[in-house]
Amino acid sequence: MKNKQIDKQLIKNLAIIVIVFAAIEFLLYGDLLTRQFRSLLIPVCINVILAVSLNLTTGFLGELTLGHAGFMSVGAYTGALVTMNLNLPMIIEFPIALIAGGLVASLFGVIIGVPVLRLRGDYLAIVTLAFGEIIKSIINSLKITNGAMGLSNIELHGNYKNFGYVFFLTVITIFAIKNMVNSRQGRAVCSIRDNYIAAEAVGINVSKFKVMAFVVAAFFAGIAGVIYGHNVGTLKPTTFDYNKSIEILVIVVLGGMGSIKGSVIAAIILTILPEMLRSADEFRMFLYAVVLIAMMIFNSSQIKQRILSSDIFLKLKKTKKEA
Amino acid sequence: MKKVRLVALGLATTLALASLAGCQSKSETDTKQGTDTNTDTSTDSSANAGGETYVIGGIGPLTGDAASYGISVKQGAEIAIKEINDAGGVKVGDKTLQLSLKFEDDQATPDKAVTAYNSLMDSKMDALLGAVTSGSCLAVANLAQEDDILMLTPSGSAQDITKNTNVFRLCFTDPLQGETMAEHMITDLKFKNVAVIYKNSDEYSTGVYEAFAKKVAELGGTITTAEAFADGEDFNTQLTSIKGTDAEAIFAPIYYGDASHIVTQAADLSMTLPFFGSDGWDGILDTVTDKATVEGATFLSPFFSGDKAAADFVTKYNEAYKATPDQFAADGYDGVYVIKAALEKAASTKTADLVKAMTEISVDGLTGEKISFTEDGEPQKAAKFIKIVNGEYTAE
């Protein structure tokens, strides 16, 4: 009985993914999208990957991390250097770049994860912030990364023409994180968030799971970085500063800590919103900030609660359960 | 049943919203065309065959840390466009075109520049005046080549930008600034020992510094110490270290914000070494608290608002925006006139013809007399040294 339910859920999810993908491909190949929206497809995917992976550490592990852009930059630079130095066809070098970017980023996840094991809460947040800055200044002073000038002319393997790959990677990320959270490991990670002492008391190896969450999150952030580099074609250390980390955190908070679906929706909204406000010129970022405040207030307000508990919504939920 | 209705409602709303969005942009272009035809009829009715509009797209930061640059370029370009349209437009072959500017914000980040570029392509951009910052230029340069569009950056100074044949630049490159300043300090002013303070997290500053250091060594000078900083407002460490050497002058290829902190702190340490700067110093008199601290400082700038030739532009700019134009505004203004000159010379709006015409034109602009362009896309014009004397900018 239970298996059947899971199967049904899986089929439903797959169906949604296929429909979304087909719809976007149709729009893309039919040339029905404006170029502005076409160029937003990849950034949306990148932000989804970043937000979902940050949600693992911030939402499920319950540790505020402010260095996610650092992992992203490590992945971006590794991936870019791989494709710039390998002269292989895209189909071979791009996957190598993705894996290399992810692995190097997760290596940094270990480096950061181990020393912060003893820290929690605010202390950990500050340490991750510092690590993000350290990564930025290392990239800034290395020769291979071309210092402050950054890398340019990175092959555009990750732009809209290869949307299929990027979409596939995004789906994999969502599935991987979702399944991980629902697995034994994921429950252990959540238990650390809910009650650290109790988790330790029942024999959960807190350090191990903490590092694991960091490493997995870093891996996917690295992949997002690789796609970013191969979409824009240039990389500069200043792109991956503290603001970038905050931007990702904002998506996670807006979508709801520990909600993967929320992260996906928030990533889509927050990537497209500033572009929709282009006509406002100088007031664009001001309006964006106002909308952000309004959304945050709405998200934690009674109005939302009331809508969620209103008759229509409850009935909708009921029919969903029955079906 | 309810569910179906809800879904239907949802779909209907999205559809309505989408059509609304469509309407909005359409009516916008309608009104734009409307006003364009209006100006056409008011200025010159005979020359206009259909009143076509040539759309110049602009990309630059209008929000964020670097917003002042983008806004300046945009405003300078707007003045040029208004002047040209008021004078009847641009004569291209047997047609007369009206110019229009569409400027998009990129917050000085490469990824936003790409969406800004694509959004401009949606609004049928014919030529690109931009991007304002180097990183954004690098991100859109290849796209502009793919779409076969003339790209003229008013202020993107990184070396690699003009690699593509369709890309030109109006400002000096970072390395050229460093070399010019090195020649000025070592050859003209006979300094032997120079100290440098630069921002190693900034591509502009690093680019100028590296070329400066190379040229100084070539000319037989010595760099006593090159002090780098990444960010911050406290430069006492760097300044004290410079004070300990036998440097005769300090070269600071940085933006005016950092420069104003540095000169103030140098004065507090009672350092009297003369300062030399790059074009990022333009605007320092407005940010520095005590003008005496920058007395005698010299920097490179393509534009000097006190010039006689610029007087007309300065008045117009002041009337329109209640501000004194800086070099970015002058770059934007000149950029539009360069595109106009290329259009007239080519007598065509085809990019290949325009690119060819770019190397043949010579424009008397605010940022230099007889500006011409090489095939590599680099400008050929003389640099101006500006010295601060009695708390005012004076051309040297």
XYZ file of C-alpha atoms in Angstrom:
719
model
C 0.000 0.000 0.000
C 2.685 2.418 1.013
C 4.923 1.508 -1.874
C 2.107 2.119 -4.246
C 1.653 5.600 -2.829
C 5.316 6.366 -3.250
C 5.222 5.100 -6.803
C 2.263 7.287 -7.560
C 4.030 10.293 -6.074
C 7.114 9.539 -8.113
C 5.158 9.184 -11.328
C 3.361 12.432 -10.605
C 6.633 14.242 -9.969
C 8.178 12.841 -13.103
C 5.141 13.845 -15.108
C 5.396 17.419 -13.810
C 9.088 17.546 -14.705
C 8.527 16.200 -18.197
C 5.679 18.636 -18.831
C 7.689 21.623 -17.586
C 10.687 20.580 -19.640
C 8.620 19.995 -22.771
C 6.892 23.335 -22.362
C 10.176 25.228 -22.033
C 11.791 23.371 -24.918
C 8.740 24.098 -27.038
C 8.974 27.797 -26.213
C 12.708 27.763 -26.809
C 12.705 26.010 -30.159
C 9.570 27.702 -31.374
C 11.367 30.994 -30.725
C 8.391 32.101 -28.682
C 10.389 33.486 -25.791
C 11.781 36.990 -25.771
C 15.555 37.019 -25.588
C 15.387 38.505 -22.139
C 13.462 35.504 -20.823
C 15.570 33.110 -22.792
C 18.658 34.425 -21.050
C 16.939 33.995 -17.684
C 16.372 30.245 -18.045
C 19.873 29.295 -16.950
C 20.148 31.799 -14.065
C 16.855 30.429 -12.739
C 18.256 26.888 -12.803
C 21.486 28.039 -11.155
C 19.600 29.770 -8.381
C 17.385 26.719 -7.859
C 20.452 24.507 -7.424
C 22.088 27.015 -5.085
C 18.977 27.521 -2.975
C 18.131 23.822 -2.699
C 21.692 22.962 -1.696
C 21.908 25.801 0.822
C 18.621 24.597 2.238
C 20.363 21.393 3.245
C 22.703 23.193 5.630
C 20.465 26.096 6.597
C 17.033 24.489 6.527
C 17.640 20.854 7.433
C 20.854 20.971 9.429
C 19.685 24.247 10.950
C 23.030 26.043 10.715
C 23.082 29.504 9.224
C 25.850 29.565 6.634
C 26.968 32.744 4.921
C 29.662 31.334 2.681
C 27.722 29.543 -0.024
C 29.021 31.865 -2.729
C 32.524 30.764 -1.746
C 31.766 27.156 -2.702
C 30.128 28.396 -5.850
C 33.222 30.360 -6.850
C 35.522 27.394 -6.219
C 33.369 25.280 -8.513
C 33.104 28.016 -11.114
C 36.863 28.575 -11.328
C 37.694 24.861 -11.305
C 35.177 24.130 -14.045
C 36.307 27.074 -16.147
C 39.965 26.110 -15.861
C 39.131 22.542 -16.833
C 37.329 23.474 -20.035
C 39.825 26.196 -20.898
C 42.735 23.784 -20.657
C 41.128 20.694 -22.127
C 40.363 20.986 -25.779
C 37.852 18.209 -26.002
C 34.355 18.188 -27.445
C 31.738 19.717 -25.202
C 30.057 16.389 -24.511
C 33.204 15.115 -22.782
C 34.754 18.186 -21.200
C 31.629 19.733 -19.733
C 30.770 16.691 -17.572
C 34.413 16.528 -16.485
C 34.258 20.202 -15.571
C 31.026 19.704 -13.650
C 32.364 16.775 -11.652
C 35.711 18.473 -11.040
C 33.992 21.672 -9.940
C 31.679 19.764 -7.620
C 34.479 17.689 -6.123
C 36.839 20.579 -5.486
C 33.997 22.542 -3.937
C 33.137 19.603 -1.682
C 36.784 19.340 -0.708
C 36.466 22.915 0.501
C 33.273 21.773 2.227
C 35.383 19.327 4.226
C 37.996 21.964 4.958
C 35.339 24.281 6.272
C 33.177 21.580 7.844
C 35.857 20.075 10.075
C 37.020 23.152 11.990
C 33.486 24.401 12.553
C 32.307 21.140 14.085
C 32.540 22.528 17.576
C 30.664 25.683 16.687
C 26.969 26.278 16.512
C 24.563 29.086 15.687
C 25.936 32.600 15.395
C 29.545 31.484 15.784
C 29.275 29.103 12.882
C 27.593 31.751 10.752
C 30.476 34.150 11.279
C 33.081 31.486 10.580
C 31.425 30.549 7.272
C 31.292 34.217 6.405
C 35.020 34.444 7.044
C 35.691 31.336 4.970
C 33.786 32.829 2.066
C 36.029 35.883 2.261
C 39.164 33.731 2.507
C 38.213 31.850 -0.650
C 37.594 35.159 -2.397
C 40.972 36.555 -1.445
C 42.774 33.333 -2.394
C 41.217 33.511 -5.850
C 42.149 37.174 -5.947
C 45.822 36.484 -5.378
C 46.353 33.299 -7.398
C 48.030 33.501 -10.786
C 46.077 30.646 -12.334
C 42.782 32.452 -11.669
C 44.208 35.641 -13.179
C 43.691 37.596 -9.941
C 41.339 40.537 -9.942
C 41.100 40.555 -13.726
C 39.367 37.194 -13.627
C 38.909 34.669 -16.384
C 37.234 35.470 -19.647
C 36.368 33.658 -22.858
C 35.153 30.580 -21.072
C 33.423 28.328 -23.575
C 29.671 28.780 -23.325
C 28.738 25.176 -22.645
C 26.109 26.117 -20.130
C 24.084 28.685 -22.002
C 20.505 28.393 -23.183
C 21.498 26.234 -26.147
C 22.299 23.458 -23.727
C 19.307 24.114 -21.532
C 18.521 20.388 -21.555
C 21.699 19.534 -19.640
C 21.254 22.296 -17.145
C 17.622 21.376 -16.545
C 18.638 17.767 -16.058
C 21.285 18.789 -13.513
C 18.751 20.921 -11.665
C 16.320 18.009 -11.474
C 19.078 15.698 -10.269
C 20.009 18.182 -7.556
C 16.438 18.457 -6.336
C 15.972 14.689 -6.341
C 19.294 14.019 -4.668
C 18.690 16.480 -1.858
C 15.079 15.438 -1.434
C 15.953 11.769 -1.256
C 18.828 12.449 1.049
C 16.604 14.361 3.429
C 14.090 11.503 3.431
C 16.762 8.895 4.020
C 18.293 7.675 7.271
C 21.116 10.206 6.916
C 18.704 13.013 6.292
C 16.665 12.189 9.356
C 19.847 12.185 11.372
C 20.690 15.635 9.968
C 17.225 16.926 10.893
C 17.491 15.471 14.382
C 20.677 17.482 14.936
C 18.699 20.591 14.098
C 15.759 19.703 16.317
C 17.655 18.679 19.401
C 21.405 18.506 19.377
C 21.750 16.883 22.777
C 19.043 14.305 22.191
C 20.546 13.416 18.849
C 23.907 12.881 20.446
C 22.324 10.897 23.271
C 20.701 8.391 20.904
C 24.039 7.729 19.323
C 23.991 9.870 16.208
C 27.475 10.817 15.147
C 26.818 14.542 15.071
C 30.187 15.515 13.607
C 29.917 13.061 10.766
C 26.488 14.188 9.680
C 27.348 17.839 10.012
C 30.340 17.463 7.730
C 28.267 15.358 5.353
C 25.633 18.070 5.036
C 28.331 20.646 4.377
C 30.039 18.514 1.779
C 26.880 17.674 -0.138
C 25.742 21.297 -0.121
C 29.177 22.420 -1.299
C 29.200 19.837 -4.081
C 25.988 21.138 -5.605
C 27.000 24.761 -5.080
C 30.162 23.920 -7.012
C 28.102 22.487 -9.862
C 25.974 25.631 -9.913
C 29.205 27.593 -10.115
C 30.428 25.584 -13.102
C 27.166 26.249 -14.926
C 27.392 29.941 -14.013
C 30.880 30.268 -15.458
C 29.919 28.507 -18.662
C 26.797 30.599 -19.038
C 28.262 34.079 -18.611
C 31.681 33.333 -20.080
C 33.602 35.505 -17.620
C 34.447 35.122 -13.948
C 35.542 37.766 -11.489
C 36.270 37.220 -7.787
C 34.064 40.161 -6.841
C 30.978 38.408 -8.225
C 31.146 35.860 -5.424
C 31.206 38.190 -2.471
C 29.198 38.262 0.680
C 26.218 39.777 -1.155
C 25.934 36.735 -3.376
C 25.736 34.469 -0.326
C 23.051 36.683 1.154
C 21.136 36.601 -2.129
C 20.993 32.799 -1.941
C 20.052 32.929 1.719
C 17.203 35.309 0.907
C 15.820 32.758 -1.547
C 15.983 30.009 1.059
C 14.343 32.138 3.744
C 11.597 33.321 1.409
C 10.881 29.784 0.256
C 10.851 28.561 3.818
C 13.621 26.878 5.776
C 13.494 23.172 5.130
C 11.117 23.378 2.203
C 12.604 22.249 -1.094
C 9.493 23.116 -3.040
C 9.567 26.572 -1.470
C 13.213 27.067 -2.439
C 12.455 26.200 -6.047
C 9.513 28.580 -6.267
C 11.356 31.388 -4.474
C 14.382 30.963 -6.730
C 12.213 31.341 -9.807
C 10.387 34.386 -8.449
C 13.475 36.182 -7.156
C 15.421 35.667 -10.377
C 12.675 36.901 -12.651
C 11.374 39.723 -10.455
C 14.271 42.186 -10.901
C 14.058 41.678 -14.659
C 10.344 42.428 -14.659
C 11.102 45.716 -12.934
C 13.497 46.913 -15.664
C 11.203 49.691 -16.775
C 11.656 51.350 -13.381
C 15.288 52.270 -14.238
C 17.036 53.762 -11.233
C 14.259 52.706 -8.873
C 14.507 49.090 -9.872
C 16.449 47.821 -6.882
C 14.400 50.006 -4.569
C 11.193 48.427 -5.849
C 12.785 45.005 -5.616
C 13.603 45.619 -1.973
C 10.060 46.822 -1.275
C 8.574 43.741 -2.926
C 10.979 41.573 -0.949
C 9.864 43.110 2.333
C 6.231 42.701 1.366
C 6.756 39.059 0.458
C 8.596 38.310 3.688
C 5.861 39.957 5.760
C 3.185 38.097 3.829
C 5.025 34.828 4.254
C 4.989 35.035 8.022
C 1.669 36.813 8.422
C -1.745 35.709 9.563
C -3.163 36.353 6.121
C -1.173 33.487 4.709
C -2.265 31.267 7.589
C -5.854 32.191 6.956
C -5.595 31.462 3.262
C -3.969 28.138 4.001
C -6.676 27.210 6.466
C -9.546 28.583 4.419
C -12.302 26.308 3.157
C -11.158 26.206 -0.432
C -7.643 25.291 0.468
C -8.642 22.592 2.926
C -11.005 21.032 0.432
C -8.285 21.155 -2.159
C -5.968 19.344 0.189
C -8.647 16.798 0.963
C -9.294 16.004 -2.681
C -5.569 15.678 -3.170
C -5.361 13.164 -0.357
C -8.319 11.198 -1.636
C -6.810 11.019 -5.052
C -14.847 20.113 -9.378
C -13.555 22.943 -7.237
C -10.027 21.970 -8.095
C -10.683 22.233 -11.802
C -12.230 25.633 -11.302
C -9.292 26.800 -9.255
C -6.846 25.637 -11.869
C -8.884 27.366 -14.517
C -8.888 30.534 -12.462
C -5.148 30.290 -12.066
C -4.611 29.820 -15.767
C -6.915 32.691 -16.566
C -5.033 35.014 -14.248
C -1.660 34.101 -15.698
C -3.036 34.632 -19.171
C -4.455 37.985 -18.196
C -1.206 39.006 -16.566
C 0.810 37.880 -19.552
C -1.356 39.804 -21.948
C -1.180 42.821 -19.671
C 2.598 42.637 -19.695
C 2.461 42.352 -23.468
C 0.177 45.341 -23.729
C 2.369 47.437 -21.564
C 5.492 46.969 -23.611
C 3.543 47.415 -26.816
C 1.940 50.665 -25.761
C 5.333 51.846 -24.629
C 6.836 51.368 -28.048
C 3.740 52.917 -29.545
C 4.116 56.088 -27.556
C 7.809 56.115 -28.258
C 7.236 55.914 -31.954
C 4.524 58.488 -31.531
C 6.820 61.008 -29.953
C 9.515 60.211 -32.463
C 7.255 61.002 -35.385
C 6.188 64.136 -33.542
C 9.720 65.415 -33.267
C 10.245 64.426 -36.872
C 7.417 66.595 -38.077
C 8.331 69.462 -35.799
C 11.986 69.594 -36.815
C 12.051 68.732 -40.453
C 9.192 67.359 -42.526
C 10.851 67.212 -45.928
C 13.939 65.149 -45.126
C 12.079 62.364 -43.419
C 11.365 59.331 -45.485
C 9.201 57.393 -43.069
C 10.963 58.819 -39.968
C 12.998 55.752 -39.099
C 14.566 55.421 -35.696
C 18.040 54.066 -35.032
C 18.101 52.483 -31.584
C 21.314 52.812 -29.590
C 21.331 50.468 -26.644
C 23.261 51.216 -23.484
C 24.331 48.937 -20.652
C 25.718 50.176 -17.368
C 25.128 50.248 -13.648
C 22.162 52.448 -12.724
C 21.872 50.892 -9.274
C 24.413 49.480 -6.862
C 27.912 50.595 -5.899
C 29.021 51.792 -9.320
C 25.716 53.492 -10.178
C 27.267 56.934 -10.651
C 29.231 55.759 -13.709
C 26.254 54.284 -15.489
C 24.020 57.232 -14.729
C 26.670 59.665 -15.982
C 27.133 57.799 -19.266
C 23.386 57.588 -19.743
C 22.841 61.294 -19.107
C 25.755 62.339 -21.302
C 24.431 60.173 -24.129
C 20.921 61.565 -23.695
C 22.208 65.096 -24.200
C 24.031 64.093 -27.379
C 20.956 62.330 -28.726
C 18.763 65.317 -28.014
C 21.227 67.630 -29.770
C 21.408 65.383 -32.823
C 17.659 64.882 -33.076
C 16.982 68.593 -32.601
C 19.371 69.277 -35.438
C 17.346 67.005 -37.703
C 18.836 63.590 -37.119
C 21.568 61.618 -38.812
C 21.900 61.582 -42.574
C 22.629 58.024 -43.617
C 22.860 57.749 -47.378
C 19.633 59.214 -48.685
C 17.712 58.642 -45.454
C 17.600 60.697 -42.301
C 17.437 58.721 -39.085
C 16.353 59.805 -35.661
C 18.355 58.374 -32.784
C 16.884 56.918 -29.644
C 18.633 55.629 -26.541
C 17.536 52.658 -24.488
C 19.679 52.207 -21.419
C 19.513 49.079 -19.268
C 20.840 48.500 -15.767
C 23.418 45.767 -15.155
C 24.475 46.607 -11.567
C 28.048 46.272 -12.875
C 27.793 42.457 -12.804
C 28.479 40.294 -15.881
C 25.460 38.007 -15.526
C 23.029 40.929 -15.232
C 24.746 42.499 -18.241
C 23.870 39.442 -20.317
C 20.163 39.721 -19.487
C 20.323 43.473 -20.030
C 21.869 42.850 -23.440
C 19.184 40.349 -24.376
C 16.464 42.655 -23.194
C 17.952 45.348 -25.464
C 17.935 42.943 -28.370
C 14.243 42.425 -27.667
C 13.754 46.148 -28.116
C 15.493 45.997 -31.504
C 18.830 47.557 -30.647
C 20.899 48.580 -33.694
C 24.186 49.473 -32.021
C 25.490 49.105 -28.492
C 27.001 51.960 -26.505
C 28.395 49.973 -23.643
C 28.937 48.349 -21.392
C 30.221 50.887 -18.903
C 32.242 48.508 -16.723
C 34.942 46.123 -17.943
C 33.507 42.887 -16.583
C 30.175 43.507 -18.257
C 31.907 44.386 -21.533
C 33.740 41.066 -21.547
C 30.480 39.229 -20.928
C 28.576 40.865 -23.794
C 31.405 41.272 -26.348
C 30.990 37.773 -27.741
C 27.216 38.094 -27.833
C 27.527 41.305 -29.824
C 29.740 39.517 -32.308
C 27.264 36.646 -32.616
C 24.455 39.097 -33.315
C 26.712 41.165 -35.570
C 26.212 44.485 -33.823
C 28.590 47.425 -33.531
C 29.729 47.740 -29.931
C 31.414 50.862 -28.607
C 32.299 50.894 -24.949
C 32.590 54.378 -23.503
C 34.613 53.338 -20.478
C 35.422 49.621 -20.433
C 39.183 49.673 -20.140
C 40.267 46.017 -19.782
C 42.616 44.958 -22.540
C 40.649 41.943 -23.822
C 37.399 43.764 -24.573
C 38.309 44.899 -28.082
C 39.508 41.464 -29.200
C 36.511 41.057 -31.505
C 36.518 43.044 -34.715
C 33.150 44.683 -34.057
C 34.140 46.125 -30.675
C 35.666 49.588 -30.207
C 36.501 51.580 -27.142
C 36.498 55.281 -26.443
C 38.619 55.406 -23.307
C 42.247 54.519 -22.712
C 43.093 50.985 -21.697
C 44.334 50.359 -18.176
C 47.872 49.475 -19.331
C 48.095 52.617 -21.474
C 47.224 54.783 -18.483
C 49.947 53.122 -16.438
C 52.514 53.626 -19.190
C 51.563 57.259 -19.808
C 51.821 58.064 -16.126
C 55.158 56.261 -15.818
C 56.572 58.319 -18.686
C 55.217 61.504 -17.164
C 56.677 60.805 -13.730
C 60.035 59.322 -14.679
C 60.872 61.092 -17.952
C 59.124 64.455 -17.585
C 59.329 65.029 -13.853
C 62.617 63.155 -13.277
C 61.530 61.132 -10.296
C 63.771 58.199 -9.486
C 62.009 56.468 -6.620
C 58.248 56.058 -6.660
C 55.892 54.298 -4.276
C 52.628 52.749 -5.394
C 49.439 52.086 -3.521
C 46.834 50.068 -5.387
C 43.752 47.959 -4.888
C 44.552 44.336 -5.698
C 40.928 43.223 -5.611
C 40.128 45.570 -8.464
C 40.971 44.694 -12.066
C 41.283 48.331 -13.102
C 43.740 49.209 -10.373
C 45.806 46.051 -10.867
C 45.866 46.556 -14.642
C 47.158 50.114 -14.381
C 49.681 49.189 -11.701
C 51.202 46.265 -13.585
C 51.823 48.302 -16.727
C 53.130 51.211 -14.646
C 55.617 48.982 -12.831
C 56.877 47.519 -16.091
C 57.333 50.910 -17.721
C 59.045 52.429 -14.686
C 61.584 49.612 -14.680
C 62.087 50.118 -18.412
C 62.746 53.832 -17.948
C 65.262 53.182 -15.179
C 63.147 54.226 -12.212
C 62.650 52.256 -9.043
C 59.431 51.329 -7.290
C 60.417 51.499 -3.651
C 57.323 49.736 -2.441
C 54.024 48.641 -3.959
C 51.422 48.568 -1.241
C 48.268 46.626 -2.009
C 44.922 46.763 -0.273
C 41.746 44.808 -0.877
C 39.083 46.859 0.821
C 38.651 49.182 3.732
C 39.086 52.736 4.828
C 42.242 52.544 6.923
C 45.445 52.985 4.965
C 47.797 53.864 7.810
C 49.764 50.612 7.468
C 50.433 51.165 3.787
C 51.212 54.862 4.201
C 53.567 54.296 7.114
C 55.411 51.698 5.102
C 55.736 54.151 2.201
C 56.934 56.834 4.599
C 59.771 54.521 5.618
C 61.160 54.389 2.076
C 62.923 57.122 0.124
C 60.086 57.522 -2.359
C 59.718 60.943 -3.960
C 56.147 60.515 -5.130
C 53.172 58.230 -4.693
C 51.239 56.762 -7.601
C 47.725 55.634 -6.676
C 45.766 54.092 -9.554
C 42.463 53.862 -7.703
C 38.991 55.391 -7.640
C 38.341 58.701 -5.962
C 36.503 57.131 -2.990
C 39.598 55.303 -1.755
C 41.849 58.124 -2.897
C 40.116 60.649 -0.658
C 40.724 58.444 2.394
C 44.345 57.980 1.427
C 45.162 61.674 0.949
C 43.465 62.578 4.230
C 45.367 59.944 6.175
C 48.628 60.878 4.450
C 48.119 64.468 5.603
C 47.475 63.219 9.144
C 50.783 61.381 9.007
C 52.297 64.687 7.810
C 53.455 63.184 4.539
C 54.196 65.751 1.875
C 54.939 63.496 -1.085
C 53.067 64.506 -4.233
C 50.246 62.204 -5.326
C 49.679 60.963 -8.855
C 46.535 59.168 -9.933
C 44.705 57.510 -12.762
C 41.431 58.664 -14.293
C 39.541 57.176 -11.358
C 40.573 60.287 -9.414
C 38.131 62.434 -11.310
C 35.617 63.751 -8.806
C 37.955 63.699 -5.816
C 37.404 67.365 -4.940
C 33.758 66.588 -4.171
C 34.531 63.759 -1.771
C 37.593 64.961 0.067
C 36.881 66.845 3.300
C 39.866 69.162 3.221
C 40.865 70.298 -0.246
C 44.348 71.203 0.972
C 45.167 67.496 1.297
C 44.950 66.944 -2.464
C 46.756 70.149 -3.359
C 49.317 69.467 -6.063
C 47.997 66.035 -6.965
C 48.089 65.188 -10.671
C 45.925 62.677 -12.459
C 45.121 61.558 -15.946
C 41.761 62.351 -17.372
C 40.387 62.395 -20.861
C 37.944 65.142 -19.963
C 38.181 68.387 -18.088
C 34.940 70.193 -17.320
C 36.777 73.519 -17.160
C 37.781 73.277 -20.827
C 36.467 75.971 -23.159
C 35.398 73.369 -25.715
C 33.259 71.658 -23.112
C 31.521 74.804 -21.859
C 28.416 74.282 -23.966
C 28.046 70.659 -22.851
C 28.616 71.567 -19.227
C 25.849 74.187 -19.316
C 23.399 71.858 -21.014
C 24.205 69.070 -18.597
C 23.827 71.388 -15.676
C 20.447 72.575 -16.897
C 19.152 69.078 -17.448
C 20.547 67.225 -14.439
C 21.709 69.923 -11.987
C 25.213 68.505 -11.853
C 28.672 69.023 -13.315
C 29.452 66.301 -15.849
C 32.352 63.971 -15.138
C 34.439 62.029 -17.649
C 31.851 59.256 -17.857
C 29.217 61.726 -18.989
C 31.665 63.054 -21.582
C 32.409 59.487 -22.702
C 28.707 58.819 -23.164
C 28.275 62.064 -25.076
C 31.239 61.390 -27.353
C 30.154 57.784 -27.848
C 26.901 58.873 -29.440
C 28.721 61.312 -31.725
C 31.195 58.607 -32.754
C 28.326 56.302 -33.716
C 26.738 59.203 -35.618
C 29.977 59.861 -37.475
C 30.309 56.182 -38.352
C 26.732 56.091 -39.642
C 27.310 59.133 -41.841
C 30.638 57.867 -43.131
C 29.309 54.388 -43.892
C 26.106 55.765 -45.437
C 24.576 52.513 -44.307
C 23.335 50.897 -41.131
C 24.937 47.530 -41.858
C 27.382 46.499 -39.167
C 30.144 45.481 -41.566
C 30.040 48.948 -43.179
C 29.948 50.643 -39.779
C 32.949 48.686 -38.518
C 34.882 49.705 -41.615
C 33.792 53.321 -41.226
C 34.894 53.362 -37.590
C 38.537 53.142 -38.626
C 38.118 56.008 -41.110
C 36.372 58.626 -39.010
C 37.902 61.390 -36.956
C 35.703 63.021 -34.348
C 36.349 66.205 -32.395
C 34.920 65.278 -29.046
C 34.992 66.385 -25.452
C 37.428 63.643 -24.509
C 39.944 64.523 -27.179
C 40.386 66.319 -30.475
C 40.396 64.264 -33.665
C 39.594 60.946 -32.017
C 40.225 58.138 -34.455
C 40.193 54.382 -34.045
C 42.632 51.677 -35.023
C 41.523 48.383 -36.511
C 42.139 46.791 -33.122
C 39.368 48.978 -31.756
C 41.623 51.256 -29.730
C 41.160 55.030 -29.671
C 43.897 57.422 -30.725
C 43.788 60.642 -28.771
C 45.972 62.647 -26.440
C 45.801 62.265 -22.670
C 45.177 65.272 -20.459
C 46.990 65.725 -17.185
C 44.939 67.472 -14.574
C 46.566 69.088 -11.592
C 44.796 70.306 -8.487
C 45.918 73.866 -7.854
C 44.376 76.093 -5.186
C 41.606 73.539 -4.630
C 40.562 73.486 -8.265
C 41.175 71.256 -11.263
C 43.509 72.840 -13.786
C 44.676 71.393 -17.065
C 48.419 70.903 -17.112
